[in-house]
Short mmCIF file of C-alpha atoms in Angstrom, two decimals:
data_model
loop_
_atom_site.label_atom_id
_atom_site.label_comp_id
_atom_site.label_asym_id
_atom_site.label_seq_id
_atom_site.Cartn_x
_atom_site.Cartn_y
_atom_site.Cartn_z
CA MET A 1 -140.70 169.90 95.71
CA LYS A 2 -141.73 170.60 92.25
CA SER A 3 -142.34 166.87 91.53
CA ASP A 4 -144.60 167.42 88.43
CA LYS A 5 -142.18 169.86 86.61
CA LYS A 6 -140.42 168.40 83.63
CA ILE A 7 -136.86 169.02 83.88
CA SER A 8 -135.11 170.25 80.68
CA THR A 9 -132.37 168.35 78.93
CA ALA A 10 -130.10 171.41 79.29
CA VAL A 11 -130.37 171.31 83.05
CA ILE A 12 -129.95 167.60 83.32
CA GLN A 13 -126.82 167.77 81.21
CA ARG A 14 -125.36 170.35 83.55
CA LEU A 15 -125.83 168.21 86.61
CA PRO A 16 -122.79 166.11 86.14
CA ARG A 17 -120.84 169.42 86.06
CA TYR A 18 -122.22 170.47 89.35
CA TYR A 19 -121.49 167.20 90.69
CA ARG A 20 -117.75 167.47 89.81
CA TYR A 21 -117.31 170.99 90.99
CA LEU A 22 -119.11 170.18 94.23
CA GLY A 23 -116.90 166.97 94.78
CA ASP A 24 -113.77 169.37 94.11
CA LEU A 25 -115.00 171.72 96.76
CA LEU A 26 -115.66 168.65 99.22
CA ASP A 27 -111.96 167.38 98.50
CA LYS A 28 -110.90 170.93 99.62
CA ASP A 29 -113.01 170.80 102.76
CA ILE A 30 -115.25 173.59 101.72
CA THR A 31 -118.60 173.16 103.41
CA ARG A 32 -120.66 176.05 101.99
CA ILE A 33 -120.59 178.18 98.78
CA SER A 34 -122.82 180.92 97.59
CA SER A 35 -124.18 180.71 94.08
CA LYS A 36 -121.99 183.65 93.12
CA GLU A 37 -118.93 181.83 94.10
CA LEU A 38 -120.07 178.62 92.45
CA ALA A 39 -120.85 180.63 89.33
CA THR A 40 -117.55 182.14 89.26
CA ARG A 41 -115.88 178.74 89.52
CA MET A 42 -118.15 177.16 86.84
CA GLY A 43 -118.01 180.00 84.48
CA ILE A 44 -121.96 180.28 84.36
CA THR A 45 -124.22 183.00 85.97
CA ALA A 46 -125.42 182.70 89.58
CA SER A 47 -129.05 183.10 88.46
CA GLN A 48 -128.56 180.09 86.19
CA ILE A 49 -127.37 178.07 89.25
CA ARG A 50 -130.18 178.99 91.35
CA GLN A 51 -132.76 178.31 88.55
CA ASP A 52 -131.22 174.99 87.80
CA LEU A 53 -131.03 173.80 91.50
CA ASN A 54 -134.55 175.13 92.25
CA ASN A 55 -135.75 172.24 89.89
CA PHE A 56 -134.82 169.81 92.49
CA GLY A 57 -135.95 171.45 95.62
CA SER A 58 -134.62 174.20 98.04
CA PHE A 59 -131.00 173.69 98.84
CA GLY A 60 -129.78 177.22 99.34
CA GLN A 61 -130.55 179.56 102.30
CA GLN A 62 -130.53 183.29 101.78
CA GLY A 63 -127.30 184.71 103.17
CA TYR A 64 -125.78 181.35 103.95
CA GLY A 65 -125.43 179.82 100.45
CA TYR A 66 -125.45 176.21 99.64
CA ASN A 67 -124.58 173.24 101.90
CA VAL A 68 -121.96 171.70 99.63
CA ALA A 69 -122.17 168.09 101.19
CA LEU A 70 -125.93 168.12 101.01
CA LEU A 71 -126.11 169.35 97.57
CA TYR A 72 -123.34 166.95 96.37
CA HIS A 73 -125.27 164.03 97.78
CA GLU A 74 -128.48 165.07 96.59
CA ILE A 75 -127.09 165.52 92.87
CA ARG A 76 -125.52 162.22 93.25
CA HIS A 77 -128.76 160.67 94.19
CA ILE A 78 -130.56 162.53 91.47
CA LEU A 79 -128.10 161.32 88.86
CA GLY A 80 -128.55 157.79 90.16
CA LEU A 81 -124.78 157.50 91.23
CA ASP A 82 -125.73 156.09 94.70
CA LYS A 83 -126.50 152.94 92.90
CA SER A 84 -124.32 150.69 90.82
CA TYR A 85 -124.89 149.77 87.22
CA ALA A 86 -124.00 146.61 85.35
CA MET A 87 -122.78 147.11 81.77
CA VAL A 88 -122.14 144.99 78.76
CA LEU A 89 -120.03 146.19 75.85
CA ILE A 90 -120.96 145.37 72.37
CA GLY A 91 -118.01 145.95 70.09
CA ALA A 92 -114.68 145.34 71.63
CA GLY A 93 -112.38 147.15 69.18
CA ASN A 94 -109.86 149.87 70.08
CA PHE A 95 -112.69 152.13 71.23
CA GLY A 96 -114.50 149.61 73.32
CA GLN A 97 -111.28 148.36 74.84
CA ALA A 98 -110.49 151.94 75.87
CA LEU A 99 -113.82 152.31 77.72
CA VAL A 100 -113.31 149.04 79.54
CA ASN A 101 -109.81 149.98 80.77
CA TYR A 102 -110.91 153.51 81.77
CA ARG A 103 -111.11 153.46 85.56
CA GLY A 104 -113.21 156.38 86.01
CA PHE A 105 -116.48 154.57 85.32
CA ALA A 106 -115.98 151.89 87.90
CA LYS A 107 -115.20 154.40 90.47
CA ARG A 108 -118.61 156.06 89.82
CA GLY A 109 -120.36 152.65 90.18
CA TYR A 110 -120.46 151.72 86.44
CA SER A 111 -119.06 148.33 85.92
CA PHE A 112 -118.54 146.20 82.67
CA ILE A 113 -119.65 142.55 83.41
CA ALA A 114 -119.30 141.11 79.91
CA LEU A 115 -117.86 142.12 76.57
CA PHE A 116 -119.05 141.00 73.15
CA ASP A 117 -117.81 141.19 69.58
CA SER A 118 -118.72 139.55 66.32
CA SER A 119 -115.00 139.35 65.01
CA SER A 120 -113.05 136.28 65.53
CA ASP A 121 -109.92 138.41 65.82
CA VAL A 122 -111.31 139.77 69.11
CA ILE A 123 -113.43 136.97 70.49
CA GLY A 124 -111.68 135.19 73.31
CA LYS A 125 -109.20 138.13 73.92
CA GLU A 126 -108.76 139.16 77.55
CA ILE A 127 -109.61 142.77 78.45
CA GLY A 128 -109.80 144.23 81.74
CA GLY A 129 -109.87 140.70 83.17
CA MET A 130 -112.80 139.49 80.97
CA SER A 131 -112.71 137.32 77.96
CA VAL A 132 -114.56 138.70 74.98
CA MET A 133 -117.54 136.49 73.94
CA ASP A 134 -119.27 135.90 70.60
CA THR A 135 -122.21 138.29 70.05
CA THR A 136 -124.32 135.22 69.24
CA LEU A 137 -124.20 134.60 73.11
CA LEU A 138 -125.80 138.02 73.87
CA PRO A 139 -129.50 137.03 74.02
CA ASP A 140 -128.74 134.12 76.33
CA PHE A 141 -126.35 136.30 78.52
CA LEU A 142 -129.03 138.95 78.94
CA SER A 143 -131.78 136.57 79.83
CA GLN A 144 -129.62 135.06 82.67
CA ASN A 145 -127.97 138.17 84.21
CA HIS A 146 -129.04 141.57 85.21
CA VAL A 147 -127.76 144.32 83.06
CA ASP A 148 -128.62 147.91 83.27
CA ILE A 149 -126.73 149.47 80.22
CA ALA A 150 -125.45 148.28 76.95
CA VAL A 151 -122.57 150.27 75.62
CA ILE A 152 -122.39 150.13 71.74
CA ALA A 153 -119.11 150.67 70.24
CA LEU A 154 -119.72 149.54 66.66
CA PRO A 155 -120.13 151.39 63.46
CA GLY A 156 -123.61 152.44 62.77
CA GLN A 157 -124.73 150.08 60.06
CA ALA A 158 -124.06 146.99 62.30
CA VAL A 159 -126.18 148.28 65.24
CA GLY A 160 -129.79 147.56 64.47
CA GLN A 161 -129.79 143.83 65.11
CA PHE A 162 -128.43 144.48 68.59
CA ILE A 163 -131.14 146.96 69.45
CA ASP A 164 -133.71 144.34 68.63
CA ILE A 165 -131.98 142.10 71.07
CA LEU A 166 -131.71 144.67 73.76
CA ALA A 167 -135.51 145.64 73.27
CA LYS A 168 -136.29 142.17 74.31
CA SER A 169 -134.27 142.21 77.36
CA ASP A 170 -134.43 143.90 80.72
CA VAL A 171 -131.63 146.42 79.70
CA LYS A 172 -132.85 149.85 80.23
CA GLY A 173 -130.09 152.19 78.82
CA VAL A 174 -128.04 152.36 75.64
CA TRP A 175 -124.90 154.24 75.66
CA ASN A 176 -124.33 154.74 71.94
CA PHE A 177 -121.01 155.37 70.36
CA SER A 178 -121.95 154.15 66.80
CA GLY A 179 -121.62 157.67 65.36
CA SER A 180 -125.23 157.64 64.22
CA ASP A 181 -128.16 158.73 66.43
CA LEU A 182 -130.24 155.62 67.21
CA THR A 183 -133.96 155.49 67.53
CA VAL A 184 -134.93 152.99 70.26
CA PRO A 185 -138.14 151.31 71.41
CA SER A 186 -139.96 152.92 74.40
CA ASN A 187 -138.53 150.56 76.86
CA LEU A 188 -134.98 151.62 76.12
CA THR A 189 -133.18 154.95 76.78
CA VAL A 190 -130.59 155.92 74.57
CA GLU A 191 -127.59 158.49 75.11
CA ASN A 192 -126.06 159.23 71.82
CA VAL A 193 -122.43 160.31 71.97
CA ARG A 194 -121.37 162.30 68.95
CA LEU A 195 -117.66 162.97 69.06
CA ALA A 196 -117.58 164.53 65.74
CA ASP A 197 -120.01 167.20 67.06
CA SER A 198 -117.51 168.02 69.78
CA LEU A 199 -114.96 168.41 67.15
CA MET A 200 -116.94 170.69 64.98
CA THR A 201 -117.71 172.89 68.05
CA LEU A 202 -113.99 173.20 68.61
CA SER A 203 -113.48 174.12 64.84
CA TYR A 204 -116.06 176.95 65.16
CA LYS A 205 -114.26 178.32 68.24
CA ILE A 206 -110.83 178.38 66.56
CA SER A 207 -112.13 179.74 63.27
CA LYS A 208 -114.68 182.33 64.70
CA ASP A 209 -112.42 185.31 64.70
CA GLU A 210 -112.21 184.86 60.94
CA ILE A 211 -115.86 184.58 60.71
CA ILE A 212 -116.61 187.68 62.81
CA GLN A 213 -114.35 189.47 60.42
CA ARG A 214 -116.23 188.10 57.47
CA VAL A 215 -119.67 188.99 58.88
CA THR A 216 -118.54 192.47 59.78
CA ASP A 217 -117.53 193.04 56.16
CA ALA A 218 -120.85 191.83 54.74
CA MET B 1 -126.03 190.69 60.27
CA LYS B 2 -125.66 190.80 64.10
CA SER B 3 -121.88 190.76 63.99
CA ASP B 4 -121.24 192.03 67.34
CA LYS B 5 -123.55 189.75 69.29
CA LYS B 6 -121.90 187.20 71.33
CA ILE B 7 -123.28 183.85 70.31
CA SER B 8 -123.97 181.52 73.23
CA THR B 9 -122.30 178.10 73.79
CA ALA B 10 -125.71 176.40 73.88
CA VAL B 11 -126.38 177.77 70.26
CA ILE B 12 -123.03 176.82 69.08
CA GLN B 13 -123.21 173.39 70.39
CA ARG B 14 -126.60 172.96 68.57
CA LEU B 15 -125.03 173.87 65.19
CA PRO B 16 -123.44 170.44 64.44
CA ARG B 17 -126.87 168.98 64.99
CA TYR B 18 -128.52 171.44 62.62
CA TYR B 19 -125.68 170.59 60.08
CA ARG B 20 -126.40 166.70 60.36
CA TYR B 21 -130.12 167.04 59.99
CA LEU B 22 -129.85 169.46 56.98
CA GLY B 23 -127.35 167.28 55.41
CA ASP B 24 -129.80 164.30 55.76
CA LEU B 25 -132.57 166.45 54.02
CA LEU B 26 -130.16 167.33 51.24
CA ASP B 27 -129.55 163.51 50.85
CA LYS B 28 -133.30 163.04 50.42
CA ASP B 29 -133.64 165.88 47.80
CA ILE B 30 -135.61 168.09 50.27
CA THR B 31 -134.92 171.72 49.26
CA ARG B 32 -136.96 173.80 51.69
CA ILE B 33 -138.12 173.30 55.10
CA SER B 34 -140.27 175.17 57.56
CA SER B 35 -138.96 175.82 61.09
CA LYS B 36 -141.95 173.68 62.40
CA GLU B 37 -141.08 170.64 60.35
CA LEU B 38 -137.24 171.01 61.19
CA ALA B 39 -138.37 171.38 64.70
CA THR B 40 -140.39 168.11 64.68
CA ARG B 41 -137.47 166.12 63.11
CA MET B 42 -135.06 167.58 65.59
CA GLY B 43 -137.21 167.33 68.65
CA ILE B 44 -136.90 170.98 69.71
CA THR B 45 -139.32 173.80 69.29
CA ALA B 46 -139.77 175.90 66.09
CA SER B 47 -139.29 179.11 68.23
CA GLN B 48 -135.77 177.87 69.30
CA ILE B 49 -134.77 177.14 65.78
CA ARG B 50 -135.78 180.73 64.60
CA GLN B 51 -133.98 182.15 67.64
CA ASP B 52 -130.79 180.07 66.95
CA LEU B 53 -130.60 180.67 63.39
CA ASN B 54 -131.26 184.45 63.74
CA ASN B 55 -127.97 184.74 65.36
CA PHE B 56 -126.12 184.19 62.10
CA GLY B 57 -128.30 186.29 59.77
CA SER B 58 -131.76 185.95 57.93
CA PHE B 59 -132.02 182.46 56.30
CA GLY B 60 -135.72 182.06 56.43
CA GLN B 61 -138.41 183.60 54.46
CA GLN B 62 -141.93 184.00 55.89
CA GLY B 63 -144.24 181.40 54.41
CA TYR B 64 -141.56 179.91 52.51
CA GLY B 65 -139.28 178.27 55.10
CA TYR B 66 -135.61 177.69 54.99
CA ASN B 67 -133.63 177.14 51.92
CA VAL B 68 -132.07 173.92 52.92
CA ALA B 69 -128.83 173.98 50.82
CA LEU B 70 -128.13 177.63 51.53
CA LEU B 71 -128.58 177.01 55.28
CA TYR B 72 -126.50 173.80 55.10
CA HIS B 73 -123.65 175.59 53.32
CA GLU B 74 -123.79 178.50 55.65
CA ILE B 75 -123.49 176.47 58.82
CA ARG B 76 -120.85 174.42 57.29
CA HIS B 77 -119.12 177.74 56.78
CA ILE B 78 -119.77 178.94 60.37
CA LEU B 79 -118.53 175.61 61.73
CA GLY B 80 -115.36 176.11 59.70
CA LEU B 81 -116.08 172.72 57.90
CA ASP B 82 -115.23 174.18 54.49
CA LYS B 83 -111.59 174.18 55.57
CA SER B 84 -109.34 171.32 56.47
CA TYR B 85 -107.55 170.84 59.73
CA ALA B 86 -104.38 169.16 60.55
CA MET B 87 -104.35 167.36 63.77
CA VAL B 88 -101.72 165.76 65.95
CA LEU B 89 -102.48 162.95 68.43
CA ILE B 90 -100.82 162.96 71.85
CA GLY B 91 -101.40 159.62 73.51
CA ALA B 92 -101.69 156.66 71.06
CA GLY B 93 -103.36 154.11 73.45
CA ASN B 94 -106.50 152.25 72.60
CA PHE B 95 -108.56 155.32 72.83
CA GLY B 96 -106.17 157.41 70.61
CA GLN B 97 -105.98 154.65 68.00
CA ALA B 98 -109.58 154.43 67.68
CA LEU B 99 -109.73 158.17 67.02
CA VAL B 100 -107.20 157.89 64.34
CA ASN B 101 -109.04 154.88 62.69
CA TYR B 102 -112.37 156.52 62.81
CA ARG B 103 -113.14 157.74 59.23
CA GLY B 104 -115.78 160.15 60.12
CA PHE B 105 -113.33 162.86 60.88
CA ALA B 106 -111.21 162.76 57.82
CA LYS B 107 -114.58 162.80 55.75
CA ARG B 108 -115.25 166.20 57.43
CA GLY B 109 -111.88 167.66 56.85
CA TYR B 110 -109.99 166.83 60.04
CA SER B 111 -106.86 164.75 59.27
CA PHE B 112 -104.28 163.29 61.68
CA ILE B 113 -100.81 164.13 60.45
CA ALA B 114 -98.67 162.75 63.23
CA LEU B 115 -99.00 160.47 66.38
CA PHE B 116 -97.24 160.80 69.50
CA ASP B 117 -96.76 158.79 72.71
CA SER B 118 -94.34 158.58 75.51
CA SER B 119 -94.31 154.68 75.98
CA SER B 120 -91.67 152.61 74.20
CA ASP B 121 -94.49 149.85 73.91
CA VAL B 122 -96.23 152.07 71.39
CA ILE B 123 -93.44 154.29 69.89
CA GLY B 124 -92.71 152.99 66.34
CA LYS B 125 -96.09 151.30 66.02
CA GLU B 126 -98.08 151.67 62.65
CA ILE B 127 -101.43 153.16 63.11
CA GLY B 128 -103.77 154.54 60.24
CA GLY B 129 -100.52 154.49 58.00
CA MET B 130 -98.44 156.43 60.43
CA SER B 131 -95.59 155.55 62.77
CA VAL B 132 -96.15 156.62 66.35
CA MET B 133 -93.21 159.03 67.28
CA ASP B 134 -91.74 159.76 70.72
CA THR B 135 -93.27 162.74 72.31
CA THR B 136 -89.70 164.31 72.92
CA LEU B 137 -90.03 164.99 69.14
CA LEU B 138 -93.25 167.07 69.60
CA PRO B 139 -91.81 170.50 69.86
CA ASP B 140 -89.57 170.10 66.75
CA PHE B 141 -92.46 168.69 64.76
CA LEU B 142 -94.72 171.72 65.76
CA SER B 143 -92.09 174.22 64.73
CA GLN B 144 -91.53 172.53 61.37
CA ASN B 145 -95.25 171.80 60.52
CA HIS B 146 -98.61 173.42 60.30
CA VAL B 147 -100.83 171.89 62.98
CA ASP B 148 -104.44 173.26 63.87
CA ILE B 149 -105.47 170.90 66.44
CA ALA B 150 -103.78 168.78 69.20
CA VAL B 151 -105.92 165.83 70.25
CA ILE B 152 -104.98 164.62 73.84
CA ALA B 153 -105.75 161.15 74.71
CA LEU B 154 -103.85 160.72 77.86
CA PRO B 155 -104.82 160.39 81.58
CA GLY B 156 -105.15 163.84 83.25
CA GLN B 157 -101.94 163.95 85.31
CA ALA B 158 -99.80 163.54 82.33
CA VAL B 159 -101.07 166.53 80.38
CA GLY B 160 -99.68 169.57 81.87
CA GLN B 161 -96.27 169.34 80.19
CA PHE B 162 -97.94 169.09 76.75
CA ILE B 163 -100.00 172.17 77.20
CA ASP B 164 -96.80 174.11 77.85
CA ILE B 165 -95.33 172.89 74.58
CA LEU B 166 -98.58 173.43 72.60
CA ALA B 167 -98.86 177.05 74.01
CA LYS B 168 -95.58 177.91 72.61
CA SER B 169 -96.48 176.63 69.08
CA ASP B 170 -98.97 177.80 66.48
CA VAL B 171 -101.58 175.06 67.51
CA LYS B 172 -104.91 176.85 68.09
CA GLY B 173 -107.28 174.14 69.42
CA VAL B 174 -106.92 171.39 71.94
CA TRP B 175 -109.42 168.50 71.93
CA ASN B 176 -109.15 167.16 75.36
CA PHE B 177 -110.00 163.48 76.23
CA SER B 178 -107.86 163.39 79.30
CA GLY B 179 -110.84 163.21 81.48
CA SER B 180 -110.12 166.40 83.40
CA ASP B 181 -111.01 170.03 82.25
CA LEU B 182 -107.93 171.70 81.09
CA THR B 183 -107.34 175.29 81.69
CA VAL B 184 -105.18 176.68 78.68
CA PRO B 185 -103.50 179.93 77.91
CA SER B 186 -105.29 182.51 75.97
CA ASN B 187 -103.65 181.63 72.69
CA LEU B 188 -105.23 178.07 72.79
CA THR B 189 -108.96 177.08 72.76
CA VAL B 190 -109.97 173.85 74.47
CA GLU B 191 -112.77 171.54 73.95
CA ASN B 192 -113.07 169.29 76.95
CA VAL B 193 -114.84 166.00 76.18
CA ARG B 194 -116.15 164.38 79.43
CA LEU B 195 -117.50 160.83 78.49
CA ALA B 196 -118.50 160.23 82.26
CA ASP B 197 -120.84 163.21 82.12
CA SER B 198 -122.57 161.51 79.29
CA LEU B 199 -122.88 158.31 81.14
CA MET B 200 -124.16 160.02 84.23
CA THR B 201 -126.91 161.81 82.05
CA LEU B 202 -127.84 158.40 80.94
CA SER B 203 -128.14 157.10 84.46
CA TYR B 204 -130.27 160.07 85.40
CA LYS B 205 -132.63 159.15 82.60
CA ILE B 206 -132.95 155.32 83.44
CA SER B 207 -133.53 156.12 87.07
CA LYS B 208 -135.71 159.13 86.87
CA ASP B 209 -139.09 157.29 87.09
CA GLU B 210 -137.95 156.04 90.70
CA ILE B 211 -136.89 159.56 91.55
CA ILE B 212 -140.06 161.13 90.40
CA GLN B 213 -141.86 158.60 92.71
CA ARG B 214 -139.60 159.59 95.67
CA VAL B 215 -140.02 163.14 95.13
CA THR B 216 -143.80 162.81 94.85
CA ASP B 217 -143.78 160.77 98.18
CA ALA B 218 -141.67 163.56 100.01
#
């Protein structure tokens, strides 16, 4: 096991995809798969797959392929999905409400245990069986309850004050939908979600034929 | 110009980040920057930056660095952000409503021009100045209006019928929030957004100390 090797962000970001594809294979009772077959299904190269998975140990056997169940459970463990995570929502607007109502998270062990908002329009509202609390109650809540992840679904300018509160708590992760990349103290880990980046990637793809034309003309 | 070179998905996915960082530099009246400085700000290597940007032509000058404005405007063009895009929303639940109300998209030239839903609870509701229409009206709407991108904010099982409708229209891009990766006909381009993947990446990061411990013990 290459325990002291630093695993690149790109590899880590591909693991959830491996996890999903392997889960699909298990659903179809497929018990082993070659890196080549897996590569074809995932649209990446077999060599990429072998490189990626080598970071975590030796899962494949020459001429046999990967043991699907073993690899699935190992990636599940690596991703920390064999544990459950308690989450609080900060910002219970439309977007936050959609996150609470999305069942795919609970299925993977991520559960919202409390919802907070600063607006009197939303405080007290029932969402997913919980009543939205005033954000002034957040510090007390965090000191009295175990929370792993804070989900921030507020516009960027309102976020700073909550990062200060989270940094003083036992919360470990911040899932950030504020639209601005957050810088957090070292006791917090942030995952910035940039929906606009994904939309720009789509624009690029749909406008690329025209660009290739332009570049060829230049 | 390397017009016939296939640009990798990883490079394309980094372009929006370059675009944001360069925009920040312009806001601060910084007119040139070395690949090293840009690398430090972005947390990637200078060599990666040079490789990435070489895909699109020669923007840097030895000993001078990059002309920030030139590079910003070129990436803006490459990403297709100097054009505007008309979008329709399919699925006007909480999540879809949050997308319509997010101002960051319109600012970048992406505008919703119509909203559709199948549920009588939502049809007729006013969101962002538009009235939600019945999805049965979608084919007619698409034949009578220019639409670049369809944003799908519905659960996976309901999506197939809409892909068939979109494939018969002039829509070019599908921004997919259904939670399942979509396979689309070749006249459509899809960008699958997997929020659960991002949450799994966060779990991995917050649980990795423990894993490194486990691997070291093994």
